[in-house]
XYZ file of C-alpha atoms in Angstrom:
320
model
C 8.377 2.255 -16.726
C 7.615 4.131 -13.444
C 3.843 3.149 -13.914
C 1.871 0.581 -12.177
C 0.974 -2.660 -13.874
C -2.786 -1.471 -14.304
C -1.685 1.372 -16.331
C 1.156 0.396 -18.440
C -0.491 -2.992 -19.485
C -3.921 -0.681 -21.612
C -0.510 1.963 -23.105
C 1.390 -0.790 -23.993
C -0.802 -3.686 -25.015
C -4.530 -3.277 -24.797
C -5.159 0.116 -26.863
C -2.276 -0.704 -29.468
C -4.020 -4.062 -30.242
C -7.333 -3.011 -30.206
C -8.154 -4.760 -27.248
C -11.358 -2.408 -25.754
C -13.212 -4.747 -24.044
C -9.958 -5.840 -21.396
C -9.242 -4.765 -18.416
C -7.321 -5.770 -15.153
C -9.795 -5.590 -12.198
C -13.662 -7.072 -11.669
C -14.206 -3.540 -10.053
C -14.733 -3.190 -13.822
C -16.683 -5.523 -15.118
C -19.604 -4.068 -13.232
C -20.257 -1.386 -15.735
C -20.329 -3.823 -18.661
C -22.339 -5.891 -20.430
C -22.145 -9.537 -21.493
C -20.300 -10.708 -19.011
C -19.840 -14.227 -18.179
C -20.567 -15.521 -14.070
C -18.082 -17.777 -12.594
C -19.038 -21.033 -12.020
C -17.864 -24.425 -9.674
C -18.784 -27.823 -8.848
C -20.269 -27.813 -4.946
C -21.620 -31.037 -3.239
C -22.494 -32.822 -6.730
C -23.783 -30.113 -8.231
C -22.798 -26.544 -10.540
C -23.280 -23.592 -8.638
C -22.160 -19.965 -9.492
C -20.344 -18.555 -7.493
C -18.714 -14.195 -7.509
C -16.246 -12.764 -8.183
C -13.414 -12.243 -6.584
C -11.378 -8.749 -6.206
C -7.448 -10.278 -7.273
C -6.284 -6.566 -7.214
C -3.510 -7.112 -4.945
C -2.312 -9.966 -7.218
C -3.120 -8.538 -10.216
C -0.196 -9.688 -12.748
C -0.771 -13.335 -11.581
C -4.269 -14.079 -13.298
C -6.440 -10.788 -13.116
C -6.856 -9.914 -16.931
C -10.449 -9.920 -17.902
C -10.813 -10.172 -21.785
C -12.986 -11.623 -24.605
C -12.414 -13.998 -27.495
C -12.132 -11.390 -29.964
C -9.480 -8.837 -27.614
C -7.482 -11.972 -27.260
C -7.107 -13.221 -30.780
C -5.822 -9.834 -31.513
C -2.859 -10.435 -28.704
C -2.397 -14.098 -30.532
C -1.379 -12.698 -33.565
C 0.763 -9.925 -32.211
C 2.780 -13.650 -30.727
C 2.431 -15.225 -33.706
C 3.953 -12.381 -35.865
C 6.763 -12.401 -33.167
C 5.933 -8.545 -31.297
C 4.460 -6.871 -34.295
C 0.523 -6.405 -34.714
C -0.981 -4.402 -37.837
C 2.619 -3.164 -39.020
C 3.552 -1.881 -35.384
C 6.451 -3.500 -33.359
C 5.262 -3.949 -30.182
C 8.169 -6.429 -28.899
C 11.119 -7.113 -30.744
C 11.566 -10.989 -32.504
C 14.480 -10.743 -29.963
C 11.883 -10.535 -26.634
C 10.017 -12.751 -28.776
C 12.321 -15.824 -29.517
C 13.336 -15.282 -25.543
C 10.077 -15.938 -24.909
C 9.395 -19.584 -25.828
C 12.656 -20.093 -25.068
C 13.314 -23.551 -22.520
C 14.025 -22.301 -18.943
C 13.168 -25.127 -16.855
C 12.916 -28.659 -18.870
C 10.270 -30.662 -17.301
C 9.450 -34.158 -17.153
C 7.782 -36.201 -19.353
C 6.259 -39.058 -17.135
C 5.556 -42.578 -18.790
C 2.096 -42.022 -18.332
C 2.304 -39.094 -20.496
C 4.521 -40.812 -23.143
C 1.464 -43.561 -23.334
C -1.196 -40.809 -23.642
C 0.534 -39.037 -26.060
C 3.625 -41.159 -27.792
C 4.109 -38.122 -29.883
C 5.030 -35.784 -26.828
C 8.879 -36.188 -26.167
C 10.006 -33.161 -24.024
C 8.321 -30.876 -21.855
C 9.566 -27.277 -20.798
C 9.115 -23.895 -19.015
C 9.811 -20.718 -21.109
C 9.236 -17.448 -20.040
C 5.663 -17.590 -18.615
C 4.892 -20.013 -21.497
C 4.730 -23.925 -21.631
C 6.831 -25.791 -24.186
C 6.331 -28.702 -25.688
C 6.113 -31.299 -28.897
C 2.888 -32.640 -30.614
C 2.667 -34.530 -33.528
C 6.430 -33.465 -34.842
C 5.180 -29.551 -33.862
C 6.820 -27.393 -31.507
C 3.504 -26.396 -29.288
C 3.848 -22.881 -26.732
C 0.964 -22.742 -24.729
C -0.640 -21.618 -21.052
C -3.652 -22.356 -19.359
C -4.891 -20.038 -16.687
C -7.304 -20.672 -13.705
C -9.153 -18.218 -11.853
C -11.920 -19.200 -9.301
C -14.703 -20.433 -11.294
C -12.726 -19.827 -14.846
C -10.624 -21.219 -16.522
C -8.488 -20.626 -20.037
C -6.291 -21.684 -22.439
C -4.318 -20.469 -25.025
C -2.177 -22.542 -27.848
C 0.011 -21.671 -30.880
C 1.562 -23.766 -33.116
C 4.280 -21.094 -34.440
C 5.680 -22.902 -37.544
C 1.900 -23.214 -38.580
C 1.175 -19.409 -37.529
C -1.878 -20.773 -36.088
C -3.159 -20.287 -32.387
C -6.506 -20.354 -30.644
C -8.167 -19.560 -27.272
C -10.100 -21.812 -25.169
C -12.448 -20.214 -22.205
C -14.490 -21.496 -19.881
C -16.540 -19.912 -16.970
C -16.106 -22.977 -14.521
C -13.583 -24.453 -12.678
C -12.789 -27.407 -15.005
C -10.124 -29.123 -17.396
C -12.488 -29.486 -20.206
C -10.392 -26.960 -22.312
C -7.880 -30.400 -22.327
C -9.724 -32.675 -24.555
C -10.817 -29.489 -26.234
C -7.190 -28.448 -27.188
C -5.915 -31.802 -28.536
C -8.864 -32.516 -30.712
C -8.500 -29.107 -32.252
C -4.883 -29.409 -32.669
C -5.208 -32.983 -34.106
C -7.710 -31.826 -36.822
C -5.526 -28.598 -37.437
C -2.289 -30.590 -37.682
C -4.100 -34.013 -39.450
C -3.251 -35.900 -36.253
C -5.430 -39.553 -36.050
C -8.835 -38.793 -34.619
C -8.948 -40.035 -30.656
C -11.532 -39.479 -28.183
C -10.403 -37.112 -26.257
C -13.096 -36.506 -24.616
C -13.948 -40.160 -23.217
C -10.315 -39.989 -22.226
C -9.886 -37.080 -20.100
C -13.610 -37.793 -18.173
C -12.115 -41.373 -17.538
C -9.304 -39.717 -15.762
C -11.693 -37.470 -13.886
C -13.702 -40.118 -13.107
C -10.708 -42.081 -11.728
C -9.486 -38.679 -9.692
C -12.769 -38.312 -8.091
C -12.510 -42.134 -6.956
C -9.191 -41.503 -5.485
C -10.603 -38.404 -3.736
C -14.037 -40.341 -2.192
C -11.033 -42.922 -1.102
C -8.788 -40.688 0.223
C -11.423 -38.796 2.139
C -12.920 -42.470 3.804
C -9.432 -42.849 4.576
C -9.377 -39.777 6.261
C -12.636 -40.442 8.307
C -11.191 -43.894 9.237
C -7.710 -42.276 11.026
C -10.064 -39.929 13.084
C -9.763 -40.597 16.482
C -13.048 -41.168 18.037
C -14.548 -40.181 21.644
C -11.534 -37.710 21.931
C -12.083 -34.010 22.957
C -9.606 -30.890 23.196
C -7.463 -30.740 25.535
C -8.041 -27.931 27.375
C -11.323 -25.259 27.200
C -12.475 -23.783 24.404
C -11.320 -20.734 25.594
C -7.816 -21.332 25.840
C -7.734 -21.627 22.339
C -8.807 -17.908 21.810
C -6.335 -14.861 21.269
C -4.624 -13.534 17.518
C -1.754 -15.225 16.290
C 0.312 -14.056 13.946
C 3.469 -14.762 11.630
C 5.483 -12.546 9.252
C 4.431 -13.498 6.046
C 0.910 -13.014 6.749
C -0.465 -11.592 9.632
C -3.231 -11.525 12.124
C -5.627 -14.318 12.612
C -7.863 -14.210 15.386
C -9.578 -17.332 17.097
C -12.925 -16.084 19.119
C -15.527 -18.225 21.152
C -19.269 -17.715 19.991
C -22.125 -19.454 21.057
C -19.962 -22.158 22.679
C -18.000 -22.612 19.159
C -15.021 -21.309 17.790
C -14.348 -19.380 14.987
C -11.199 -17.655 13.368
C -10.984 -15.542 10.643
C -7.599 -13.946 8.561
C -7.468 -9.983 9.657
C -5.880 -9.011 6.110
C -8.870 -11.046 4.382
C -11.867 -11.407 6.402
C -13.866 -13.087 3.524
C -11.706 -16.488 4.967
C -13.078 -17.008 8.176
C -14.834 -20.163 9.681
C -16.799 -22.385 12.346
C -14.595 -24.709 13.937
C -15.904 -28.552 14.047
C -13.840 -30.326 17.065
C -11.897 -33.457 14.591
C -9.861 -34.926 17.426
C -7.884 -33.769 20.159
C -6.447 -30.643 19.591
C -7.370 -30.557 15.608
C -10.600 -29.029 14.481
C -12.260 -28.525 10.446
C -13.545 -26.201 8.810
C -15.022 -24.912 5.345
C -14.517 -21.341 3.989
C -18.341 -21.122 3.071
C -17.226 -17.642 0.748
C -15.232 -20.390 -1.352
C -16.602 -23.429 -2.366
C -14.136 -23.677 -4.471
C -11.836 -24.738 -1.406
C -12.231 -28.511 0.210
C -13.077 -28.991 4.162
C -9.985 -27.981 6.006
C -8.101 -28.713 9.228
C -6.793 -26.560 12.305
C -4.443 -27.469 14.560
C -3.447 -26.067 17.742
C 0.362 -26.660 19.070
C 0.710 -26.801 23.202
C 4.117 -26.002 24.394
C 5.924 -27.863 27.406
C 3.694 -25.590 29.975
C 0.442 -27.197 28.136
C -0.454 -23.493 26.787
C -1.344 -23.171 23.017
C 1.716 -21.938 21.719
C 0.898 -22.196 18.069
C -2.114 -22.684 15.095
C -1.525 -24.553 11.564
C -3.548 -24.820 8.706
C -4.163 -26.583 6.422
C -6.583 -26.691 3.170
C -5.617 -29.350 0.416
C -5.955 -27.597 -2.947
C -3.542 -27.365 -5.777
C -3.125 -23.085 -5.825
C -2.065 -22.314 -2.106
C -0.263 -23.954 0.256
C -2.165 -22.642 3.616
C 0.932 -24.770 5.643
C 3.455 -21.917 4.469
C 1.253 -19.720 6.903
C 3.057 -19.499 10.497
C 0.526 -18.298 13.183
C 1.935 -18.029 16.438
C -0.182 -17.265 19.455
C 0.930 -13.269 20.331
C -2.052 -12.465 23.237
């Protein structure tokens, strides 16, 4: 189109449909009203928590909208690109759409949760799969402290919208009771199901982080000064991070985002954690500095367990 993403998406989509309350930025949402805060779950308890500027990333996750602006863009799907007699997309673009791309797998876990689920795919930015002898196309969305869900059931022209201001998978047992009573499936407790699954994941996390504790190394300290662990590193796909000695600690902090930066806590050895305290969304982390054959720290790898971004991609090497 020769126009950015920000302005083709209100041309093309947003004013056609109606859609006046969506927008693509947060730098936005401070002139309007009703707007829902983001919220996350923080040392046992719910705290809110801002916003965060995804600008840069927009087309991955940045739309804000409301139930009504979005029911409006459901039935432009479900009427296959054309929304109050105007073609938007053609039933061509449309049929592409929840088309199978990538067929995924159906685990036998899943076949005993849902015996009614028998294949799994990836369409065109759309999930595929089977419920209850219906072909389901459907995407959930996360965004720090929200999360959504849309659904459609095509041969039943029927769809709905799930949104939640928290970081949490109750739009699950959400979705399959509403699909079960719009589709005459047997009533299940979906609800006791799903929070015995997070009940069982946040058991497996206490263990894993015991675990954790127990392989630490006690009585061990770095191997050289503090201060030899100081300087920027950098790598291509990233950047600049710098590591800096203050009040006998150290810190670092990413150059292109200096919202992530942190107090390093001496783990063992050479490996130190952290917490970004801007995102409590984010577990405790771990830093790790490499020495080369002339004992001289060559390199610095991170690591922050979380299932959106995989910090170990980043390659920091020490540059001064």
């Amino acid at each position: 189109s020769g126009k950015s993403w920000d302005d083709l998406l209100p041309e093309r989509i947003f004013t056609p449909l109606g859609m006046t309350r969506t927008n693509t930025s947060v730098s936005k949402l401070k002139n309007m009203d009703n707007v829902a805060q983001c919220h996350t779950d923080y040392e046992g308890k719910v705290i809110s928590i801002p916003y965060l500027d995804w600008d840069n990333i927009g087309p991955a996750g940045s739309i804000n909208s409301c139930i009504a602006d979005l029911s409006n863009w459901l039935k432009l799907q479900l009427n296959n690109g054309t929304f109050n007699g105007k073609v938007i997309f053609s039933k061509e673009r449309s049929h592409d759409m929840w088309s199978a791309q990538t067929i995924q797998n159906v685990s036998a876990g899943s076949e005993r949760m849902i015996p009614s689920t028998h294949f799994k795919a990836y369409a065109l930015g759309w999930g595929l799969n089977d419920y209850l002898g219906y072909k389901i196309v459907s995407h959930s969305g996360g965004y720090d402290g929200m999360t959504s869900y849309t659904c459609m059931v095509p041969e039943k022209k029927l769809g709905f919208i799930i949104v939640t201001n928290k970081n949490s998978s109750l739009f699950l047992p959400l979705a399959y009771r509403t699909l079960d009573v719009l589709l005459g499936g047997k009533e299940k407790d979906w609800s006791a199901f799903f929070l015995d699954s997070n009940k069982k994941q946040a058991e497996y996390s206490k263990t894993q982080a015991i675990e954790e504790e127990k392989a630490r190394v006690k009585n061990t300290k770095p191997t050289l000064d503090l201060a030899a662990y100081t300087g920027t590193y950098s790598g291509e796909l990233y950047g600049n991070s710098v590591v800096e000695l203050k009040n006998g600690e150290l810190t670092f902090s990413f150059i292109p985002a200096p919202k992530f930066n942190a107090t390093l806590k001496h783990w063992h050895y050479d490996t130190f954690s952290f917490r970004f305290e801007a995102f409590p969304s984010l577990p405790q982390g771990k830093v790790n500095f490499v020495l080369n054959q002339d004992g001289k720290v060559e390199e610095m790898r991170i690591n922050v367990p979380n299932p959106d971004f995989d910090f170990t991609e980043l390659k920091f090497k020490k540059i001064k």
